[in-house]
Short mmCIF file of C-alpha atoms in Angstrom, two decimals:
data_model
loop_
_atom_site.label_atom_id
_atom_site.label_comp_id
_atom_site.label_asym_id
_atom_site.label_seq_id
_atom_site.Cartn_x
_atom_site.Cartn_y
_atom_site.Cartn_z
CA UNK A 1 0.00 0.00 0.00
CA UNK A 2 1.43 3.38 -0.94
CA UNK A 3 1.66 6.56 1.14
CA UNK A 4 -1.55 8.52 1.91
CA UNK A 5 -2.82 10.75 -0.92
CA UNK A 6 -0.89 14.00 -1.10
CA UNK A 7 2.10 12.67 0.90
CA UNK A 8 5.47 12.10 -0.56
CA UNK A 9 7.24 8.83 0.31
CA UNK A 10 9.77 10.49 2.65
CA UNK A 11 6.97 12.25 4.56
CA UNK A 12 5.10 8.97 5.02
CA UNK A 13 8.27 7.28 6.24
CA UNK A 14 8.89 10.04 8.76
CA UNK A 15 5.31 9.83 10.02
CA UNK A 16 5.54 6.04 10.37
CA UNK A 17 8.84 6.33 12.23
CA UNK A 18 7.32 8.92 14.54
CA UNK A 19 4.40 6.64 15.43
CA UNK A 20 6.79 3.74 16.03
CA UNK A 21 8.90 5.95 18.28
CA UNK A 22 5.87 6.98 20.35
CA UNK A 23 4.74 3.35 20.70
CA UNK A 24 8.25 2.27 21.73
CA UNK A 25 8.42 5.08 24.28
CA UNK A 26 5.08 4.04 25.79
CA UNK A 27 6.22 0.41 26.02
CA UNK A 28 9.54 1.33 27.62
CA UNK A 29 7.83 3.70 30.06
CA UNK A 30 5.40 0.96 31.08
CA UNK A 31 8.28 -1.47 31.57
CA UNK A 32 10.17 1.08 33.67
CA UNK A 33 7.06 1.64 35.78
CA UNK A 34 6.80 -2.11 36.38
CA UNK A 35 10.43 -2.20 37.56
CA UNK A 36 9.83 0.68 39.98
CA UNK A 37 6.69 -0.99 41.33
CA UNK A 38 8.51 -4.29 41.86
CA UNK A 39 11.45 -2.77 43.73
CA UNK A 40 11.35 -3.61 47.42
CA UNK A 41 11.02 -0.67 49.83
CA UNK A 42 12.18 -1.33 53.39
CA UNK A 43 11.36 0.94 56.36
CA UNK A 44 14.01 2.30 58.70
CA UNK A 45 14.56 0.73 62.11
CA UNK A 46 15.87 3.06 64.82
CA UNK A 47 18.04 1.23 67.36
CA UNK A 48 16.15 1.54 70.63
CA UNK A 49 18.26 2.51 73.63
CA UNK A 50 21.38 3.18 71.56
CA UNK A 51 21.60 6.84 72.52
CA UNK A 52 21.76 6.00 76.23
CA UNK A 53 24.87 3.92 75.46
CA UNK A 54 26.49 6.81 73.60
CA UNK A 55 25.83 5.27 70.18
CA UNK A 56 24.74 8.32 68.19
CA UNK A 57 25.31 9.98 64.83
CA UNK A 58 27.42 13.11 64.37
CA UNK A 59 24.51 15.31 65.41
CA UNK A 60 23.41 13.12 68.33
CA UNK A 61 20.53 11.37 66.55
CA UNK A 62 20.12 7.60 67.09
CA UNK A 63 21.59 5.04 64.65
CA UNK A 64 19.44 3.08 62.23
CA UNK A 65 19.30 0.29 59.70
CA UNK A 66 16.90 -1.31 57.23
CA UNK A 67 16.16 -5.04 57.58
CA UNK A 68 14.26 -7.34 55.24
CA UNK A 69 13.84 -10.79 56.77
CA UNK A 70 14.98 -13.98 55.08
CA UNK A 71 12.86 -16.97 54.18
CA UNK A 72 13.08 -20.63 53.24
CA UNK A 73 16.63 -21.87 52.78
CA UNK A 74 17.93 -18.35 53.51
CA UNK A 75 16.18 -17.92 56.85
CA UNK A 76 19.42 -18.39 58.82
CA UNK A 77 21.70 -16.57 56.39
CA UNK A 78 22.50 -12.89 56.83
CA UNK A 79 23.94 -10.18 54.57
CA UNK A 80 24.98 -6.95 56.30
CA UNK A 81 25.88 -4.07 54.01
CA UNK A 82 27.65 -0.94 55.25
CA UNK A 83 26.45 2.19 53.49
CA UNK A 84 29.21 4.26 51.88
CA UNK A 85 29.64 8.02 51.81
CA UNK A 86 33.24 9.13 52.32
CA UNK A 87 34.69 10.70 55.46
CA UNK A 88 34.74 14.10 57.09
CA UNK A 89 38.27 14.98 58.15
CA UNK A 90 38.18 18.03 60.42
CA UNK A 91 35.79 19.85 62.74
CA UNK A 92 34.50 22.14 60.00
CA UNK A 93 33.73 19.40 57.48
CA UNK A 94 32.20 17.19 60.17
CA UNK A 95 30.03 20.05 61.46
CA UNK A 96 28.76 20.59 57.92
CA UNK A 97 28.15 16.87 57.51
CA UNK A 98 26.17 16.74 60.76
CA UNK A 99 23.57 18.95 59.10
CA UNK A 100 22.99 16.51 56.24
CA UNK A 101 21.68 12.97 55.82
CA UNK A 102 25.30 11.80 56.01
CA UNK A 103 25.46 12.85 59.65
CA UNK A 104 21.93 12.54 60.95
CA UNK A 105 19.22 9.89 60.79
CA UNK A 106 16.71 12.70 61.32
CA UNK A 107 17.51 13.88 57.80
CA UNK A 108 17.55 10.47 56.10
CA UNK A 109 14.73 8.99 54.06
CA UNK A 110 12.70 6.75 56.35
CA UNK A 111 12.48 3.98 53.74
CA UNK A 112 15.07 2.62 51.28
CA UNK A 113 14.73 0.76 48.00
CA UNK A 114 16.63 -2.54 48.07
CA UNK A 115 18.38 -3.41 44.81
CA UNK A 116 21.52 -5.25 43.70
CA UNK A 117 22.64 -7.72 46.36
CA UNK A 118 19.86 -6.43 48.62
CA UNK A 119 17.12 -7.22 46.10
CA UNK A 120 14.45 -9.81 46.88
CA UNK A 121 14.12 -10.79 43.21
CA UNK A 122 15.74 -14.15 42.35
CA UNK A 123 16.41 -13.07 38.76
CA UNK A 124 18.33 -10.00 39.94
CA UNK A 125 19.93 -11.46 43.07
CA UNK A 126 20.05 -15.27 42.78
CA UNK A 127 22.56 -15.78 45.60
CA UNK A 128 21.06 -13.66 48.38
CA UNK A 129 17.44 -12.82 47.50
CA UNK A 130 16.01 -14.93 50.36
CA UNK A 131 18.65 -14.07 52.99
CA UNK A 132 18.11 -11.65 55.86
CA UNK A 133 19.44 -8.47 54.23
CA UNK A 134 20.43 -5.40 56.22
CA UNK A 135 21.49 -1.94 55.07
CA UNK A 136 23.49 -0.23 57.84
CA UNK A 137 22.99 3.54 57.69
CA UNK A 138 26.19 5.58 57.79
CA UNK A 139 26.04 8.71 59.95
CA UNK A 140 29.30 8.97 61.93
CA UNK A 141 31.66 10.20 59.20
CA UNK A 142 34.42 7.71 60.09
CA UNK A 143 33.55 4.24 58.80
CA UNK A 144 31.84 3.10 62.01
CA UNK A 145 35.05 3.46 64.04
CA UNK A 146 35.13 6.50 66.31
CA UNK A 147 34.51 6.73 70.05
CA UNK A 148 34.86 10.35 71.16
CA UNK A 149 33.13 13.73 71.19
CA UNK A 150 34.38 17.16 70.12
CA UNK A 151 32.90 20.36 71.53
CA UNK A 152 32.63 23.04 68.84
CA UNK A 153 31.48 25.65 71.34
CA UNK A 154 29.60 25.77 74.64
CA UNK A 155 26.38 24.51 73.07
CA UNK A 156 27.40 22.39 70.07
CA UNK A 157 28.92 18.91 70.10
CA UNK A 158 30.04 16.51 67.38
CA UNK A 159 29.80 12.84 68.26
CA UNK A 160 32.30 10.45 66.68
CA UNK A 161 30.66 7.26 67.91
CA UNK A 162 30.93 4.91 64.95
CA UNK A 163 32.26 1.99 66.99
CA UNK A 164 29.42 2.32 69.47
CA UNK A 165 26.92 2.54 66.61
CA UNK A 166 28.26 -0.69 65.15
CA UNK A 167 28.15 -2.42 68.55
CA UNK A 168 24.57 -1.27 69.16
CA UNK A 169 23.35 -2.40 65.74
CA UNK A 170 24.98 -5.83 66.07
CA UNK A 171 23.47 -6.28 69.54
CA UNK A 172 20.03 -5.41 68.14
CA UNK A 173 20.40 -7.80 65.20
CA UNK A 174 21.63 -10.61 67.44
CA UNK A 175 18.32 -10.38 69.28
CA UNK A 176 16.47 -10.54 65.95
CA UNK A 177 18.06 -13.78 64.76
CA UNK A 178 21.66 -12.97 63.85
CA UNK A 179 22.77 -15.01 66.88
CA UNK A 180 21.35 -18.12 65.18
CA UNK A 181 22.95 -17.46 61.79
CA UNK A 182 24.80 -20.21 59.98
CA UNK A 183 26.07 -17.93 57.20
CA UNK A 184 26.99 -14.23 57.41
CA UNK A 185 28.30 -11.97 54.66
CA UNK A 186 29.63 -8.53 55.63
CA UNK A 187 29.86 -6.12 52.70
CA UNK A 188 30.15 -2.43 51.86
CA UNK A 189 31.36 0.12 49.36
CA UNK A 190 33.56 3.21 49.67
CA UNK A 191 33.76 4.13 53.37
CA UNK A 192 31.53 1.12 53.98
CA UNK A 193 34.10 -1.10 52.33
CA UNK A 194 36.69 0.11 54.83
CA UNK A 195 34.26 -0.63 57.65
CA UNK A 196 34.02 -4.21 56.39
CA UNK A 197 37.77 -4.69 56.86
CA UNK A 198 37.74 -3.00 60.26
CA UNK A 199 34.86 -5.01 61.73
CA UNK A 200 34.84 -8.47 60.13
CA UNK A 201 37.05 -10.11 62.77
CA UNK A 202 35.11 -8.58 65.65
CA UNK A 203 31.83 -9.74 64.15
CA UNK A 204 33.17 -13.27 63.80
CA UNK A 205 33.96 -13.30 67.51
CA UNK A 206 30.40 -12.27 68.38
CA UNK A 207 28.74 -14.92 66.22
CA UNK A 208 28.06 -18.48 67.22
CA UNK A 209 30.54 -21.26 66.49
CA UNK A 210 28.26 -22.63 63.75
CA UNK A 211 28.37 -19.46 61.68
CA UNK A 212 30.61 -19.14 58.64
CA UNK A 213 31.63 -15.68 57.53
#
């Protein structure tokens, strides 16, 4: 069938290509919407009682994590992922950081989308989709290592309590089933990757004899 009456062949081809482009865009948009809808969103858990033990973020807010429970064969397997985000390296940069989501759980999103090795989709995450998966929120500016406080002035304090944050989170997770784990994977990226090296041996000591890390 030829082009519509009054159209030249190039014009008809352009019109056809335009329609095809619109259809393709609609299909791709629908597919993208499906992906967004399928992505798992996990609420934040604030560690109860952590502040009384001195386990607080740079600004003094309590530490937090996001946990999606395992199931089936993965019910006793755990994946803990340290969030990355660089370091602050002096009082000024840490004071600035304390006023952002990198230094305060008050300023963080209260729910996180789990993707990659935190995904619950077997096709996307075949090795860990049914494990207990935990995202550890990073708010101390020092890879979960510090244990001190710096007074900026008479009314402002910066808390470098990363080690206490880590201890408080592990204690909370042990009560929620980590103590019965038979497999544990500690992971992280950027500053979270450093935290993995710093804390893997200590975590091993706190786990049961049956756990492999």
